[in-house]
Amino acid sequence: MATSVRASADGSPPPARPVPAPAPAPPGTPGTPAGHSWRSRLYRLDLKATPYAYIAPFFVCFAAFGLFPLIYTGWLSFHQVELGGTAQWRGFDNYTRLWDSEFFWNALRNTFSLGVISTVPQLLMALGLAHLLNYKLRARGFFRVAVLAPYATSIAAASLVFVQLFNPDYGMVNQLLGHFGVHHIQWEADKWPSQIAISTIVTWRWTGYNALIYLAAMQAVPGDLYEAAALDGASRWRQFLSVTIPSIRPTILFTIIVSTIGATQLFGEPMLFGGGLGVSGGSAHQYQTLSLYMYEKGWQNGALGQASAVAWVMLLILLLVGAVQLIITRVNRRKLGG
C-alpha cells in the first residue's frame, strides 16, 4: 500500500500486474489453424463434389438402362442367340444375312417411304399453323392448347379410331371418297393406301407438337424485321418467306432431324393399324418398318442375334442422319459468317 501511495505521489503509474497466458486450444477447435484448415478442406470438397452428386442419378440411370443395353446389344449382334439358349459366336454373319434378306430391304424401303409421306406434310402444316397462331387472334390460348391435344392422346386410342375411319367396308373415309367417284380403297391390303393411312395417324399426332416449336421460334424473331419489311411494301406472305423462314431455319432443321429419327423408330402406329398382322406389316409386309422387323425377329422368331443386328443398323442410320445435320449446320454457319 505504501509503495502504491509513493508511486502516486511521484506521478508515475503503479506497475501492472502480470496477466497469465491463455491455455492452448485443442487441435481442431474452430478458429485455430488446424480447425480452419479442416473446415476449408471440407468446404472445397463440398463445392467440388456437390454438382457431381446432383447429376450422378442421371448417369447411373443412363449407364444401367442406356449404355449397358447398347453395348450388350452390340455384343449380341455378333452371336447366334435363341430365346433361353446360349450365345454362339458368329462374327458378321447376322449382318451378312440382313444384307441378303429381301425382308430387311423391304422394311428399310417402307421406313423411308413412311418417313417421307408423314414428315413432309406434317412439318409444312405445322409451319402454317404456327404462322396463323403467331398473329393476334381471339382465343389464341385455346387454339394453342387445342393443337397440342393430339400429341397428348394415346397412340392406341388414336390408332384404333383411325382404323375405324379407314375401314374399307364401313369407314368414313371411303364413304366421303365415294361422293367423288373413288370407291373401295383397300386401306389395309394395298401398299400405298396402307402407308398413307399410317402416315395420316403420325401427321395428326405430331403436327401440333411441331407447330408449337415453330411458334416459340417465331416469337423470338425481332419485330423490327417485320416493320422494315412492311415499310418496303412486303405482303404477309412475302414476310413469311423472306423474314420468318430464314430466321427460324435452325429450328426447322431441328424438327426435320427429330421427325426423321421418329420415322426411323416408327412402331406403334403400324403395329396397331394392322391388328393381328401388325407385327409382320400386313399380309405382304407392305408397311413393315425396321422396328417391326426387329420385333418380329427377336420376339416371334426368337433370333435375338439378328434382332440386335437390326437395332445396330438403325443406330448407324441415326448416326448418319446426325452427321448430315452437323454438316448442314456448319455450312449454314459459314454462309452466315461469310
Tab-separated table of C-alpha atoms in Angstrom:
chain	number	residue	atom	x	y	z
A	1	MET	CA	0.000	0.000	0.000
A	2	ALA	CA	2.861	2.356	0.838
A	3	THR	CA	4.518	1.615	-2.461
A	4	SER	CA	1.306	2.456	-4.323
A	5	VAL	CA	0.968	5.768	-2.432
A	6	ARG	CA	4.574	6.709	-3.123
A	7	ALA	CA	4.171	5.901	-6.804
A	8	SER	CA	1.079	8.015	-6.976
A	9	ALA	CA	2.800	10.857	-5.176
A	10	ASP	CA	5.670	10.765	-7.660
A	11	GLY	CA	3.132	10.980	-10.520
A	12	SER	CA	4.123	7.653	-12.091
A	13	PRO	CA	1.550	4.867	-12.617
A	14	PRO	CA	1.694	1.810	-10.457
A	15	PRO	CA	3.276	-1.290	-12.029
A	16	ALA	CA	0.779	-3.534	-13.957
A	17	ARG	CA	0.121	-6.970	-12.661
A	18	PRO	CA	1.252	-9.769	-14.958
A	19	VAL	CA	-1.634	-11.356	-16.932
A	20	PRO	CA	-1.491	-15.161	-17.150
A	21	ALA	CA	-1.199	-16.611	-20.733
A	22	PRO	CA	-4.322	-18.437	-22.025
A	23	ALA	CA	-4.218	-22.212	-22.210
A	24	PRO	CA	-3.651	-23.567	-25.748
A	25	ALA	CA	-6.840	-24.737	-27.555
A	26	PRO	CA	-7.011	-28.389	-28.518
A	27	PRO	CA	-6.395	-29.183	-32.215
A	28	GLY	CA	-9.496	-28.997	-34.418
A	29	THR	CA	-11.178	-26.198	-32.458
A	30	PRO	CA	-12.801	-23.614	-34.770
A	31	GLY	CA	-10.613	-20.577	-35.095
A	32	THR	CA	-7.367	-22.484	-34.725
A	33	PRO	CA	-5.105	-23.140	-37.706
A	34	ALA	CA	-5.894	-26.859	-37.634
A	35	GLY	CA	-9.646	-26.260	-37.328
A	36	HIS	CA	-9.572	-23.626	-40.077
A	37	SER	CA	-7.703	-25.986	-42.404
A	38	TRP	CA	-10.156	-28.828	-41.775
A	39	ARG	CA	-13.171	-26.620	-42.475
A	40	SER	CA	-11.533	-25.235	-45.605
A	41	ARG	CA	-10.909	-28.717	-46.963
A	42	LEU	CA	-14.499	-29.724	-46.193
A	43	TYR	CA	-15.814	-26.596	-47.915
A	44	ARG	CA	-13.692	-27.201	-51.002
A	45	LEU	CA	-14.793	-30.834	-51.131
A	46	ASP	CA	-18.445	-29.823	-50.851
A	47	LEU	CA	-18.022	-27.161	-53.526
A	48	LYS	CA	-16.464	-29.609	-55.991
A	49	ALA	CA	-18.418	-32.767	-55.201
A	50	THR	CA	-21.955	-31.392	-54.834
A	51	PRO	CA	-22.563	-30.754	-58.585
A	52	TYR	CA	-21.407	-34.293	-59.398
A	53	ALA	CA	-23.707	-35.685	-56.707
A	54	TYR	CA	-26.674	-33.857	-58.258
A	55	ILE	CA	-26.071	-35.216	-61.768
A	56	ALA	CA	-24.984	-38.681	-60.639
A	57	PRO	CA	-28.539	-40.182	-60.727
A	58	PHE	CA	-28.860	-39.360	-64.420
A	59	PHE	CA	-25.561	-41.000	-65.311
A	60	VAL	CA	-26.346	-44.025	-63.160
A	61	CYS	CA	-29.719	-44.491	-64.885
A	62	PHE	CA	-28.171	-43.875	-68.305
A	63	ALA	CA	-25.430	-46.421	-67.640
A	64	ALA	CA	-27.933	-49.018	-66.405
A	65	PHE	CA	-30.723	-48.526	-68.947
A	66	GLY	CA	-28.938	-46.902	-71.889
A	67	LEU	CA	-25.233	-47.608	-72.159
A	68	PHE	CA	-25.246	-51.200	-70.918
A	69	PRO	CA	-28.136	-52.338	-73.182
A	70	LEU	CA	-26.416	-50.621	-76.109
A	71	ILE	CA	-23.120	-52.412	-75.517
A	72	TYR	CA	-24.835	-55.718	-74.759
A	73	THR	CA	-26.948	-55.466	-77.924
A	74	GLY	CA	-23.787	-54.849	-79.931
A	75	TRP	CA	-22.237	-57.934	-78.371
A	76	LEU	CA	-25.338	-59.997	-79.189
A	77	SER	CA	-25.289	-58.859	-82.807
A	78	PHE	CA	-22.107	-60.904	-83.342
A	79	HIS	CA	-23.626	-64.060	-81.856
A	80	GLN	CA	-26.336	-66.527	-82.648
A	81	VAL	CA	-28.685	-66.362	-79.696
A	82	GLU	CA	-32.041	-68.031	-79.272
A	83	LEU	CA	-34.511	-67.255	-76.513
A	84	GLY	CA	-33.427	-69.267	-73.485
A	85	GLY	CA	-30.283	-70.554	-75.212
A	86	THR	CA	-26.588	-69.820	-75.031
A	87	ALA	CA	-24.746	-67.399	-77.287
A	88	GLN	CA	-22.502	-68.752	-80.053
A	89	TRP	CA	-20.010	-66.537	-81.832
A	90	ARG	CA	-20.898	-65.889	-85.479
A	91	GLY	CA	-18.953	-62.713	-86.308
A	92	PHE	CA	-20.591	-60.646	-89.047
A	93	ASP	CA	-22.898	-63.472	-90.081
A	94	ASN	CA	-26.013	-61.676	-88.773
A	95	TYR	CA	-25.143	-58.568	-90.774
A	96	THR	CA	-24.495	-60.523	-93.962
A	97	ARG	CA	-27.868	-62.227	-93.528
A	98	LEU	CA	-29.519	-58.836	-93.292
A	99	TRP	CA	-27.708	-57.732	-96.443
A	100	ASP	CA	-29.043	-60.760	-98.313
A	101	SER	CA	-32.554	-60.582	-96.806
A	102	GLU	CA	-35.285	-59.160	-99.014
A	103	PHE	CA	-37.486	-58.634	-95.942
A	104	PHE	CA	-34.860	-56.328	-94.427
A	105	TRP	CA	-34.604	-54.196	-97.564
A	106	ASN	CA	-38.386	-54.125	-97.816
A	107	ALA	CA	-38.605	-52.873	-94.210
A	108	LEU	CA	-35.925	-50.271	-94.937
A	109	ARG	CA	-37.820	-49.017	-98.006
A	110	ASN	CA	-41.075	-48.914	-96.061
A	111	THR	CA	-39.406	-46.969	-93.262
A	112	PHE	CA	-38.072	-44.435	-95.750
A	113	SER	CA	-41.361	-44.027	-97.648
A	114	LEU	CA	-43.419	-43.762	-94.460
A	115	GLY	CA	-40.952	-41.210	-93.126
A	116	VAL	CA	-41.232	-39.052	-96.236
A	117	ILE	CA	-45.024	-39.078	-96.619
A	118	SER	CA	-45.528	-38.442	-92.907
A	119	THR	CA	-42.742	-35.931	-92.202
A	120	VAL	CA	-43.084	-33.565	-95.170
A	121	PRO	CA	-46.848	-32.814	-94.852
A	122	GLN	CA	-46.516	-32.761	-91.071
A	123	LEU	CA	-43.846	-30.055	-91.000
A	124	LEU	CA	-45.500	-27.990	-93.737
A	125	MET	CA	-48.801	-28.000	-91.870
A	126	ALA	CA	-47.015	-27.203	-88.621
A	127	LEU	CA	-45.387	-24.167	-90.238
A	128	GLY	CA	-48.759	-22.918	-91.451
A	129	LEU	CA	-50.429	-23.410	-88.079
A	130	ALA	CA	-47.589	-21.684	-86.258
A	131	HIS	CA	-47.780	-18.751	-88.671
A	132	LEU	CA	-51.512	-18.353	-88.001
A	133	LEU	CA	-51.125	-18.682	-84.243
A	134	ASN	CA	-48.365	-16.088	-84.279
A	135	TYR	CA	-50.921	-13.386	-85.110
A	136	LYS	CA	-53.219	-11.795	-82.548
A	137	LEU	CA	-56.322	-13.961	-82.693
A	138	ARG	CA	-59.266	-14.264	-80.376
A	139	ALA	CA	-58.976	-17.222	-78.010
A	140	ARG	CA	-55.387	-17.662	-79.111
A	141	GLY	CA	-54.527	-19.542	-75.912
A	142	PHE	CA	-57.343	-22.025	-76.545
A	143	PHE	CA	-56.111	-22.772	-80.065
A	144	ARG	CA	-52.559	-23.267	-78.828
A	145	VAL	CA	-53.753	-25.864	-76.345
A	146	ALA	CA	-56.070	-27.450	-78.905
A	147	VAL	CA	-53.295	-28.120	-81.430
A	148	LEU	CA	-51.365	-29.973	-78.718
A	149	ALA	CA	-54.309	-32.233	-77.825
A	150	PRO	CA	-53.491	-34.914	-80.461
A	151	TYR	CA	-49.964	-35.228	-79.060
A	152	ALA	CA	-51.407	-35.909	-75.601
A	153	THR	CA	-53.699	-38.607	-76.980
A	154	SER	CA	-52.684	-42.224	-76.513
A	155	ILE	CA	-51.193	-43.954	-79.548
A	156	ALA	CA	-53.523	-46.911	-79.022
A	157	ALA	CA	-56.638	-44.743	-78.834
A	158	ALA	CA	-55.703	-42.683	-81.883
A	159	SER	CA	-54.755	-45.741	-83.947
A	160	LEU	CA	-57.979	-47.568	-83.116
A	161	VAL	CA	-60.043	-44.551	-84.141
A	162	PHE	CA	-58.212	-44.222	-87.445
A	163	VAL	CA	-58.585	-47.955	-88.081
A	164	GLN	CA	-62.338	-47.441	-87.983
A	165	LEU	CA	-62.116	-44.354	-90.192
A	166	PHE	CA	-60.092	-46.223	-92.825
A	167	ASN	CA	-62.137	-49.424	-92.698
A	168	PRO	CA	-62.671	-50.497	-96.341
A	169	ASP	CA	-66.276	-51.611	-95.744
A	170	TYR	CA	-67.892	-49.011	-93.487
A	171	GLY	CA	-65.166	-46.428	-92.868
A	172	MET	CA	-65.971	-42.747	-93.089
A	173	VAL	CA	-63.029	-42.052	-95.407
A	174	ASN	CA	-64.278	-44.426	-98.106
A	175	GLN	CA	-67.786	-43.002	-97.748
A	176	LEU	CA	-66.507	-39.484	-98.328
A	177	LEU	CA	-64.336	-40.543	-101.263
A	178	GLY	CA	-67.337	-42.347	-102.744
A	179	HIS	CA	-69.030	-38.986	-103.318
A	180	PHE	CA	-66.125	-38.070	-105.587
A	181	GLY	CA	-66.223	-41.293	-107.569
A	182	VAL	CA	-63.477	-43.162	-105.677
A	183	HIS	CA	-64.731	-46.486	-104.358
A	184	HIS	CA	-63.490	-49.499	-102.398
A	185	ILE	CA	-59.969	-48.499	-101.473
A	186	GLN	CA	-58.304	-51.309	-99.552
A	187	TRP	CA	-56.508	-49.266	-96.915
A	188	GLU	CA	-55.002	-52.293	-95.178
A	189	ALA	CA	-54.329	-54.701	-98.047
A	190	ASP	CA	-52.594	-52.423	-100.573
A	191	LYS	CA	-49.148	-50.930	-100.048
A	192	TRP	CA	-49.561	-47.220	-100.716
A	193	PRO	CA	-53.060	-46.825	-99.253
A	194	SER	CA	-51.933	-48.529	-96.044
A	195	GLN	CA	-48.843	-46.333	-95.800
A	196	ILE	CA	-50.906	-43.209	-96.446
A	197	ALA	CA	-53.320	-44.238	-93.690
A	198	ILE	CA	-50.484	-44.848	-91.220
A	199	SER	CA	-48.776	-41.578	-92.153
A	200	THR	CA	-52.102	-39.815	-91.537
A	201	ILE	CA	-52.061	-41.059	-87.945
A	202	VAL	CA	-48.471	-39.878	-87.478
A	203	THR	CA	-49.220	-36.496	-89.063
A	204	TRP	CA	-52.319	-35.992	-86.931
A	205	ARG	CA	-50.419	-36.734	-83.715
A	206	TRP	CA	-47.270	-34.683	-84.292
A	207	THR	CA	-48.357	-31.641	-86.313
A	208	GLY	CA	-49.480	-29.642	-83.270
A	209	TYR	CA	-46.336	-30.500	-81.340
A	210	ASN	CA	-44.088	-29.196	-84.120
A	211	ALA	CA	-46.356	-26.182	-84.591
A	212	LEU	CA	-45.731	-25.078	-81.007
A	213	ILE	CA	-41.975	-25.469	-81.517
A	214	TYR	CA	-42.183	-23.265	-84.613
A	215	LEU	CA	-44.394	-20.793	-82.764
A	216	ALA	CA	-41.827	-20.403	-79.987
A	217	ALA	CA	-39.135	-19.751	-82.591
A	218	MET	CA	-41.313	-17.240	-84.450
A	219	GLN	CA	-41.983	-15.266	-81.303
A	220	ALA	CA	-38.235	-14.843	-80.846
A	221	VAL	CA	-37.893	-13.125	-84.241
A	222	PRO	CA	-37.350	-9.349	-83.708
A	223	GLY	CA	-40.366	-7.245	-84.664
A	224	ASP	CA	-38.123	-4.664	-86.302
A	225	LEU	CA	-37.553	-7.067	-89.192
A	226	TYR	CA	-41.279	-7.258	-89.914
A	227	GLU	CA	-41.649	-3.485	-89.620
A	228	ALA	CA	-38.819	-2.918	-92.061
A	229	ALA	CA	-40.306	-5.443	-94.484
A	230	ALA	CA	-43.734	-3.805	-94.199
A	231	LEU	CA	-42.216	-0.378	-94.939
A	232	ASP	CA	-40.655	-1.872	-98.066
A	233	GLY	CA	-44.115	-2.983	-99.181
A	234	ALA	CA	-43.778	-6.687	-98.438
A	235	SER	CA	-47.030	-8.586	-98.005
A	236	ARG	CA	-47.591	-11.047	-95.181
A	237	TRP	CA	-46.769	-13.938	-97.463
A	238	ARG	CA	-43.534	-12.257	-98.541
A	239	GLN	CA	-42.688	-11.512	-94.898
A	240	PHE	CA	-43.255	-15.171	-94.093
A	241	LEU	CA	-40.919	-16.312	-96.875
A	242	SER	CA	-38.226	-13.630	-96.522
A	243	VAL	CA	-38.221	-12.959	-92.780
A	244	THR	CA	-39.825	-15.807	-90.840
A	245	ILE	CA	-38.385	-18.810	-92.668
A	246	PRO	CA	-34.737	-17.607	-92.673
A	247	SER	CA	-34.985	-16.582	-89.020
A	248	ILE	CA	-36.230	-19.964	-87.817
A	249	ARG	CA	-34.067	-22.058	-90.151
A	250	PRO	CA	-32.172	-23.763	-87.259
A	251	THR	CA	-35.481	-24.736	-85.671
A	252	ILE	CA	-36.743	-26.162	-88.965
A	253	LEU	CA	-33.576	-28.206	-89.296
A	254	PHE	CA	-34.012	-29.456	-85.732
A	255	THR	CA	-37.599	-30.607	-86.361
A	256	ILE	CA	-36.546	-32.335	-89.585
A	257	ILE	CA	-33.889	-34.313	-87.734
A	258	VAL	CA	-36.203	-35.202	-84.837
A	259	SER	CA	-39.004	-36.233	-87.208
A	260	THR	CA	-36.565	-38.370	-89.196
A	261	ILE	CA	-35.459	-40.120	-86.016
A	262	GLY	CA	-39.096	-40.697	-85.062
A	263	ALA	CA	-39.872	-42.095	-88.507
A	264	THR	CA	-36.925	-44.488	-88.254
A	265	GLN	CA	-38.293	-45.789	-84.943
A	266	LEU	CA	-41.931	-45.971	-86.103
A	267	PHE	CA	-43.549	-48.895	-84.307
A	268	GLY	CA	-46.833	-48.298	-82.502
A	269	GLU	CA	-48.943	-46.886	-85.321
A	270	PRO	CA	-48.294	-49.600	-87.955
A	271	MET	CA	-48.496	-52.379	-85.377
A	272	LEU	CA	-51.899	-51.266	-84.064
A	273	PHE	CA	-53.159	-50.407	-87.522
A	274	GLY	CA	-52.551	-53.945	-88.787
A	275	GLY	CA	-54.186	-55.700	-85.864
A	276	GLY	CA	-53.220	-59.366	-85.881
A	277	LEU	CA	-50.916	-58.814	-88.868
A	278	GLY	CA	-49.379	-55.647	-87.449
A	279	VAL	CA	-46.042	-57.180	-86.470
A	280	SER	CA	-45.460	-58.553	-89.962
A	281	GLY	CA	-46.590	-55.281	-91.552
A	282	GLY	CA	-49.612	-56.725	-93.302
A	283	SER	CA	-50.155	-59.889	-95.271
A	284	ALA	CA	-47.438	-58.942	-97.803
A	285	HIS	CA	-45.211	-56.926	-95.422
A	286	GLN	CA	-46.411	-53.821	-97.263
A	287	TYR	CA	-45.923	-51.475	-94.303
A	288	GLN	CA	-43.457	-53.348	-92.082
A	289	THR	CA	-40.879	-50.913	-90.694
A	290	LEU	CA	-37.428	-51.642	-89.309
A	291	SER	CA	-38.770	-51.542	-85.754
A	292	LEU	CA	-41.464	-54.094	-86.597
A	293	TYR	CA	-38.919	-56.252	-88.405
A	294	MET	CA	-36.628	-56.159	-85.375
A	295	TYR	CA	-39.519	-57.075	-83.062
A	296	GLU	CA	-40.553	-59.941	-85.335
A	297	LYS	CA	-37.014	-61.318	-85.461
A	298	GLY	CA	-36.425	-61.056	-81.733
A	299	TRP	CA	-39.719	-61.988	-80.095
A	300	GLN	CA	-41.627	-64.013	-82.659
A	301	ASN	CA	-38.784	-65.899	-84.317
A	302	GLY	CA	-36.546	-65.884	-81.240
A	303	ALA	CA	-33.446	-64.789	-83.188
A	304	LEU	CA	-32.043	-62.261	-80.747
A	305	GLY	CA	-28.736	-62.006	-82.582
A	306	GLN	CA	-30.385	-60.932	-85.844
A	307	ALA	CA	-32.704	-58.562	-83.977
A	308	SER	CA	-29.662	-56.977	-82.317
A	309	ALA	CA	-28.052	-56.549	-85.722
A	310	VAL	CA	-31.166	-54.740	-86.957
A	311	ALA	CA	-31.038	-52.492	-83.893
A	312	TRP	CA	-27.438	-51.547	-84.622
A	313	VAL	CA	-28.214	-50.871	-88.271
A	314	MET	CA	-30.921	-48.464	-87.088
A	315	LEU	CA	-28.384	-46.827	-84.786
A	316	LEU	CA	-25.947	-46.394	-87.679
A	317	ILE	CA	-28.704	-44.807	-89.763
A	318	LEU	CA	-29.455	-42.332	-86.968
A	319	LEU	CA	-25.754	-41.537	-86.620
A	320	LEU	CA	-25.626	-40.887	-90.351
A	321	VAL	CA	-28.597	-38.536	-90.040
A	322	GLY	CA	-26.838	-36.735	-87.190
A	323	ALA	CA	-23.677	-36.393	-89.280
A	324	VAL	CA	-25.687	-34.872	-92.137
A	325	GLN	CA	-27.244	-32.428	-89.682
A	326	LEU	CA	-23.798	-31.434	-88.409
A	327	ILE	CA	-22.507	-30.844	-91.935
A	328	ILE	CA	-25.533	-28.739	-92.885
A	329	THR	CA	-25.225	-26.703	-89.685
A	330	ARG	CA	-21.564	-25.956	-90.334
A	331	VAL	CA	-22.284	-24.961	-93.932
A	332	ASN	CA	-25.022	-22.576	-92.785
A	333	ARG	CA	-22.697	-21.027	-90.211
A	334	ARG	CA	-20.026	-20.479	-92.828
A	335	LYS	CA	-22.542	-18.827	-95.149
A	336	LEU	CA	-23.775	-16.548	-92.365
A	337	GLY	CA	-20.204	-15.777	-91.337
A	338	GLY	CA	-19.208	-15.001	-94.903
